[in-house]
mmCIF file of C-alpha atoms and ligand atoms in Angstrom:
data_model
loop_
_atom_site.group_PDB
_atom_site.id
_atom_site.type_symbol
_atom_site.label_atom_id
_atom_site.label_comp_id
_atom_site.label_asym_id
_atom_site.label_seq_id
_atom_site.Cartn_x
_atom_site.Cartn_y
_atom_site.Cartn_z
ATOM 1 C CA UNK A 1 0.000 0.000 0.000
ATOM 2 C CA UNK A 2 1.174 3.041 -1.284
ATOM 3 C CA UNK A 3 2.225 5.501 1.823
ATOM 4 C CA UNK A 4 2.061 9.008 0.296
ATOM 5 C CA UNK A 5 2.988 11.998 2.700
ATOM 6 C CA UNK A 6 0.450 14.316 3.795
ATOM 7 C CA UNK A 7 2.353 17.634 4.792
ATOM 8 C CA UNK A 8 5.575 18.461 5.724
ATOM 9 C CA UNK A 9 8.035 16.643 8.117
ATOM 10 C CA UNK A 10 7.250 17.865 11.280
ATOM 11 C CA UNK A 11 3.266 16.730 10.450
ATOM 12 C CA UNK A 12 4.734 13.693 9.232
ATOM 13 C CA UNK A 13 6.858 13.305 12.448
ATOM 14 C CA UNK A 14 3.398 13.317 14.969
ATOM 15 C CA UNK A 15 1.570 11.010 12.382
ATOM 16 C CA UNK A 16 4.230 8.064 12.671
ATOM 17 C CA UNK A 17 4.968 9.069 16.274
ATOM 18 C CA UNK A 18 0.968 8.721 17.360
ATOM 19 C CA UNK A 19 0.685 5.843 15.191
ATOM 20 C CA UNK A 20 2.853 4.060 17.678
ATOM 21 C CA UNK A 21 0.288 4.529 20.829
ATOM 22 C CA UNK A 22 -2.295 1.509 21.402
ATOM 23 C CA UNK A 23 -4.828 1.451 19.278
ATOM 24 C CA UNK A 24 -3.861 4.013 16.713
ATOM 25 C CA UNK A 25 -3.197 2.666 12.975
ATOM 26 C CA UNK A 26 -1.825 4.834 10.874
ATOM 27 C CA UNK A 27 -5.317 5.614 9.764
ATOM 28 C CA UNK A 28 -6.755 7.071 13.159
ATOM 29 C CA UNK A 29 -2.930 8.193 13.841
ATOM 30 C CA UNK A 30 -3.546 10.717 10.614
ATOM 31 C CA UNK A 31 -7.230 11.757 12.450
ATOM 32 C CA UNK A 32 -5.917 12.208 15.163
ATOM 33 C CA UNK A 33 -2.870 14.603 14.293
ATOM 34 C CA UNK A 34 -4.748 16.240 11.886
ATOM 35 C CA UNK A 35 -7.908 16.865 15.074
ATOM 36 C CA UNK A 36 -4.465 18.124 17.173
ATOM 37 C CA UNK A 37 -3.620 20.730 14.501
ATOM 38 C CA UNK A 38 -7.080 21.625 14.009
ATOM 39 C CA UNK A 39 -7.714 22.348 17.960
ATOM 40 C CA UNK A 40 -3.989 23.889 17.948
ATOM 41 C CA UNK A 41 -4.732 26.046 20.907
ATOM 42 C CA UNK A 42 -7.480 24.516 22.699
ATOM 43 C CA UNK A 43 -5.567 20.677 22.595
ATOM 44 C CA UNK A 44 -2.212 20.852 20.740
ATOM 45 C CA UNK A 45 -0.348 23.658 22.720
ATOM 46 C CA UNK A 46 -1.672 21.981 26.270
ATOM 47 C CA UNK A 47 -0.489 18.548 25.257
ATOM 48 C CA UNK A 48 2.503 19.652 24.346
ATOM 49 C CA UNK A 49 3.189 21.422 27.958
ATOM 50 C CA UNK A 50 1.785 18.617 29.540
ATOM 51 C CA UNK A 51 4.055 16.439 28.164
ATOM 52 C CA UNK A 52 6.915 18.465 28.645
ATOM 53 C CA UNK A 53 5.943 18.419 32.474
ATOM 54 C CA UNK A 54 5.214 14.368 32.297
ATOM 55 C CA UNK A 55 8.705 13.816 30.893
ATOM 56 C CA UNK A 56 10.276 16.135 33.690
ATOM 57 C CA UNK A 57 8.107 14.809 36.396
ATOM 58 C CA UNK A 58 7.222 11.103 36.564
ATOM 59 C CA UNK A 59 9.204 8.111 37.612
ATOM 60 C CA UNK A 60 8.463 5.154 38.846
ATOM 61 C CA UNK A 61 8.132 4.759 42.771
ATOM 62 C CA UNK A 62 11.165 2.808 43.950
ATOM 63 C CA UNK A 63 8.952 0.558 46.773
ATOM 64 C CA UNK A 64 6.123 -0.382 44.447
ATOM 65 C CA UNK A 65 7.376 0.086 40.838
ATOM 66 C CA UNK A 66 4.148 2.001 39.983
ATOM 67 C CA UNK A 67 4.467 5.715 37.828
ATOM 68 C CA UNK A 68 3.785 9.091 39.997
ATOM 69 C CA UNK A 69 5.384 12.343 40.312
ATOM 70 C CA UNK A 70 6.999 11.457 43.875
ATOM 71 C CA UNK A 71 9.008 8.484 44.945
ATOM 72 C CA UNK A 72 7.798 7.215 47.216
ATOM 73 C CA UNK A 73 4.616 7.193 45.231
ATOM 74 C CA UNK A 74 0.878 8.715 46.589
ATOM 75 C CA UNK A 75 -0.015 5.505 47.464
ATOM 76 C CA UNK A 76 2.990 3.831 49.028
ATOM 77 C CA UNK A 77 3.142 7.023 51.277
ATOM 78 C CA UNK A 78 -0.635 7.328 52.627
ATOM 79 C CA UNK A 79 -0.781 6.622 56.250
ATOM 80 C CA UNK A 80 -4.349 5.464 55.781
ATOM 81 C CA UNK A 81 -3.091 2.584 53.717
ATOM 82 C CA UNK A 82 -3.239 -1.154 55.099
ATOM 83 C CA UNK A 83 0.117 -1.715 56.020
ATOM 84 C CA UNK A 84 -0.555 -5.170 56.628
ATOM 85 C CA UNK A 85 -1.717 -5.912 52.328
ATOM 86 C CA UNK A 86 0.226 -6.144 49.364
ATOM 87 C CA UNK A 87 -1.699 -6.392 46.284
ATOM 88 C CA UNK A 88 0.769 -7.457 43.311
ATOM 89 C CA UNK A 89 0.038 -6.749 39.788
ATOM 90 C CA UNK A 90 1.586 -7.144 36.568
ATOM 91 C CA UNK A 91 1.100 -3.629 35.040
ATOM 92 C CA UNK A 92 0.265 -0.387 36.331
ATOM 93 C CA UNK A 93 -3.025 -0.580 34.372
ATOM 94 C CA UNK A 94 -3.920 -3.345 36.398
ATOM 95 C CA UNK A 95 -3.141 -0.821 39.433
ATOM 96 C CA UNK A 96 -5.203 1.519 38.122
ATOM 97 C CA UNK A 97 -8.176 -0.671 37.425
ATOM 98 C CA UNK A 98 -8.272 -1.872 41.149
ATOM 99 C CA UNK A 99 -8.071 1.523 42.265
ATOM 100 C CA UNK A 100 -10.580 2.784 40.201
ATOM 101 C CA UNK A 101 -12.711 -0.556 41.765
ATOM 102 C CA UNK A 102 -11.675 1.234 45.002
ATOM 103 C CA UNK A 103 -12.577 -2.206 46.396
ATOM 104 C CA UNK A 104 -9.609 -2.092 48.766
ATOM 105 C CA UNK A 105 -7.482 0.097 50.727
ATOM 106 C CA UNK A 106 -3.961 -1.898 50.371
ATOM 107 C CA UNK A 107 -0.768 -0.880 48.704
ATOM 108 C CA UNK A 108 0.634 -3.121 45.475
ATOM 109 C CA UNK A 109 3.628 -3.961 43.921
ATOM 110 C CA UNK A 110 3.832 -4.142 40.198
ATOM 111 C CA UNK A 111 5.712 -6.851 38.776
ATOM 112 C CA UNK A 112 6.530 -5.326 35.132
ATOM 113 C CA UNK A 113 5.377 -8.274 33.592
ATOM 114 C CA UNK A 114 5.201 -12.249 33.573
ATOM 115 C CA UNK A 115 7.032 -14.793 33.722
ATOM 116 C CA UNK A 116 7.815 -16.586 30.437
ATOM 117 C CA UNK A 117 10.678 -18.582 29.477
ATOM 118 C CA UNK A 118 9.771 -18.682 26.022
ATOM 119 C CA UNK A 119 10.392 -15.498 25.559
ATOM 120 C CA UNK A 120 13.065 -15.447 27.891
ATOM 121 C CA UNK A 121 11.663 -13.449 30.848
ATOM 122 C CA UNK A 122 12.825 -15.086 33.827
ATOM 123 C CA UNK A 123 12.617 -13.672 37.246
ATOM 124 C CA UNK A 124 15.570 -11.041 37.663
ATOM 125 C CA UNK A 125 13.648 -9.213 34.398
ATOM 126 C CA UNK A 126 10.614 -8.840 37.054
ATOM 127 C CA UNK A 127 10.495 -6.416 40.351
ATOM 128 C CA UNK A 128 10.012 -10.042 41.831
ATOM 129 C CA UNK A 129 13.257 -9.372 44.606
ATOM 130 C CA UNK A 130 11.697 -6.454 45.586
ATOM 131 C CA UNK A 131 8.328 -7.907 46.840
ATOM 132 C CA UNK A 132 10.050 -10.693 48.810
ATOM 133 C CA UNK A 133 12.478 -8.178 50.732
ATOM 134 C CA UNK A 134 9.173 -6.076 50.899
ATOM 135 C CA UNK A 135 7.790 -9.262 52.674
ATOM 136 C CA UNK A 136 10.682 -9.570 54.397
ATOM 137 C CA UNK A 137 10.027 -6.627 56.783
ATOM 138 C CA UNK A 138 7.604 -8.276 58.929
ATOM 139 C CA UNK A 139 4.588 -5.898 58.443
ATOM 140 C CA UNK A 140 2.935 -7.716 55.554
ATOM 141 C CA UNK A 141 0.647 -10.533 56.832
ATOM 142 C CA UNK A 142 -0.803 -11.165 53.328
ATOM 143 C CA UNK A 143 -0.015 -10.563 49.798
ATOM 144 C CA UNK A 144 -2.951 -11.181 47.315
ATOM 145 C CA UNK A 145 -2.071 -12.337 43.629
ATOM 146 C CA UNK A 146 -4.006 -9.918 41.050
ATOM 147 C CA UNK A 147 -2.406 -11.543 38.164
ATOM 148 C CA UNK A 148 -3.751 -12.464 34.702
ATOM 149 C CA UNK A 149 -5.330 -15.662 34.476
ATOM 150 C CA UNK A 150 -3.220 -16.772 31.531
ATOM 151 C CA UNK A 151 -0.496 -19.338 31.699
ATOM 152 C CA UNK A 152 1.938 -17.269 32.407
ATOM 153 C CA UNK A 153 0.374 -15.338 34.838
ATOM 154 C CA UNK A 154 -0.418 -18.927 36.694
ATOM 155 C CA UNK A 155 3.475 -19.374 36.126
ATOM 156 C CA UNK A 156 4.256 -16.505 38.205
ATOM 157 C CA UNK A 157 1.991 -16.917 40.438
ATOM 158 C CA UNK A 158 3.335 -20.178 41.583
ATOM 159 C CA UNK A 159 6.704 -19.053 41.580
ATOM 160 C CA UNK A 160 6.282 -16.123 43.944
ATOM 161 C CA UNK A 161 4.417 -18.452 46.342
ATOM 162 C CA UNK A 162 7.265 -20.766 46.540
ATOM 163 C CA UNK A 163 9.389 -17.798 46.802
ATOM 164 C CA UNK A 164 7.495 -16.482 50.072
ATOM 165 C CA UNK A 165 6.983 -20.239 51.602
ATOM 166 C CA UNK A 166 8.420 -19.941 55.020
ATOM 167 C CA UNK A 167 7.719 -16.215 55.605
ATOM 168 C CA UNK A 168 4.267 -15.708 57.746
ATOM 169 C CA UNK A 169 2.448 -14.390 55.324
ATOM 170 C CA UNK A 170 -0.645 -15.806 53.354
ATOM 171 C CA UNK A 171 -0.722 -15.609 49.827
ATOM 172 C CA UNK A 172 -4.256 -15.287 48.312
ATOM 173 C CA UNK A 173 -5.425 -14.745 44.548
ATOM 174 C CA UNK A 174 -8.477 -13.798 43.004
ATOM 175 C CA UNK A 175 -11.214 -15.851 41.984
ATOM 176 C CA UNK A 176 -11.794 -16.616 38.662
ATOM 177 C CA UNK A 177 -15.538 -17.079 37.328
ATOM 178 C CA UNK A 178 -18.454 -15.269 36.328
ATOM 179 C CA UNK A 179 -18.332 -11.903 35.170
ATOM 180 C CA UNK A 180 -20.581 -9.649 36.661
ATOM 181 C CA UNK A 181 -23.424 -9.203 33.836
ATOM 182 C CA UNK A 182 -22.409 -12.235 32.432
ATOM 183 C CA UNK A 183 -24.445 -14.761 30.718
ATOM 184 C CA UNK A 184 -22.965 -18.276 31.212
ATOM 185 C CA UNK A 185 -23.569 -19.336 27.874
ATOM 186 C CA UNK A 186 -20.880 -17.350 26.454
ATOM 187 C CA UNK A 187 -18.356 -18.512 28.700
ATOM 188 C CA UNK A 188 -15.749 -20.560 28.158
ATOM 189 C CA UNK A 189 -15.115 -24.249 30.060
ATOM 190 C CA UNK A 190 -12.212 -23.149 31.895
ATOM 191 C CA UNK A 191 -14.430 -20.377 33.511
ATOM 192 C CA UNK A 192 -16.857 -22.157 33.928
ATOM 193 C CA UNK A 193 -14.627 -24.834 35.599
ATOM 194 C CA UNK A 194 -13.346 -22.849 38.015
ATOM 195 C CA UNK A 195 -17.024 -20.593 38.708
ATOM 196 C CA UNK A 196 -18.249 -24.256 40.007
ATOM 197 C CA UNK A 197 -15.179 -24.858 42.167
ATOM 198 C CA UNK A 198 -14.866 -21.483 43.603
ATOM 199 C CA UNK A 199 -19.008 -21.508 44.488
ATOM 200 C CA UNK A 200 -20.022 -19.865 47.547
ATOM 201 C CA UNK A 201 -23.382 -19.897 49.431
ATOM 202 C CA UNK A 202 -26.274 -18.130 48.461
HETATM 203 ZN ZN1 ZN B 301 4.808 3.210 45.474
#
């Protein structure tokens, strides 16, 4: 497919550089530039300084491994925190998504991925160290597993527990089952499986 240019460099420049965000083909990459230069003052001067303060600003929080503007993070310095929980992750998106649940008042760890041989992440490529000398300090009693059901979430999963064996703390996981508005005819076995194992009374 032919890729003819559009405008000048510096157009061409954001084009391929949004195209490379999730979810943007080059397609919606050329919207959305063109939407920027459109809206110049009201979006593209603003994202510009707010990126500018973004790339001056964040880091990742040296306890927990999540992004903020201080280290230690918001959340790994609140008082008000359960000192007691450690929720572990594998992405900051996952951190996100259980705060935005705001089911629990704990602080996390994120992992920066899975475990997978095959594509030769082993455990030193993981802030896996760092949650067992977390551990290690004697104020965690448990640490709940908030990792991807996949295979190589399941991988890590185990490994961390064999890790923390011997330390007094309980490791827990999430259930896996039935989504909530979920229609049980569209699941699959596995979930279904494991919904019928993990049933609790009515
Ligand atoms: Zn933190």
């Amino acid at each position: 497919m032919a890729n003819s240019k559009v405008g000048g460099p510096e157009i061409e420049r954001l084009i391929q550089l949004l195209s490379k965000l999730p979810g943007l083909g080059p397609r919606s990459a050329r919207r959305a530039a063109l939407h920027l230069i459109k809206k110049k003052d009201q979006l593209l001067v603003p994202l510009a300084e707010a990126m500018g303060v973004a790339v001056d600003k964040i880091g990742v929080c040296t306890t927990c491994g999540t992004v903020d503007t201080s280290d230690p993070c918001a959340i790994c310095s609140d008082p008000r925190r359960d000192q007691t929980m450690l929720v572990v992750v594998e992405d900051v998106a996952d951190l996100w998504a259980l705060e935005r649940a705001a089911a629990l008042n704990a602080r996390y760890h994120v992992l920066g991925g899975n475990l997978s041989p095959l594509d030769g992440i082993g455990p030193d490529d993981l802030n896996i160290a760092g949650l067992i000398e977390r551990c290690h300090g004697g104020d965690i009693s448990e640490v709940i597993l908030a990792i991807n059901a996949t295979v190589e979430g399941q991988t890590t999963a185990h490994y961390i527990t064999d890790q923390l064996a011997g330390l007094d703390v309980s490791v827990t996981r999430l259930a896996h089952g039935v989504p909530v508005g979920g229609e049980l005819d569209y699941l699959d076995e596995g979930t279904l499986t494991q919904a019928l194992k993990a049933r609790t009374r009515f």
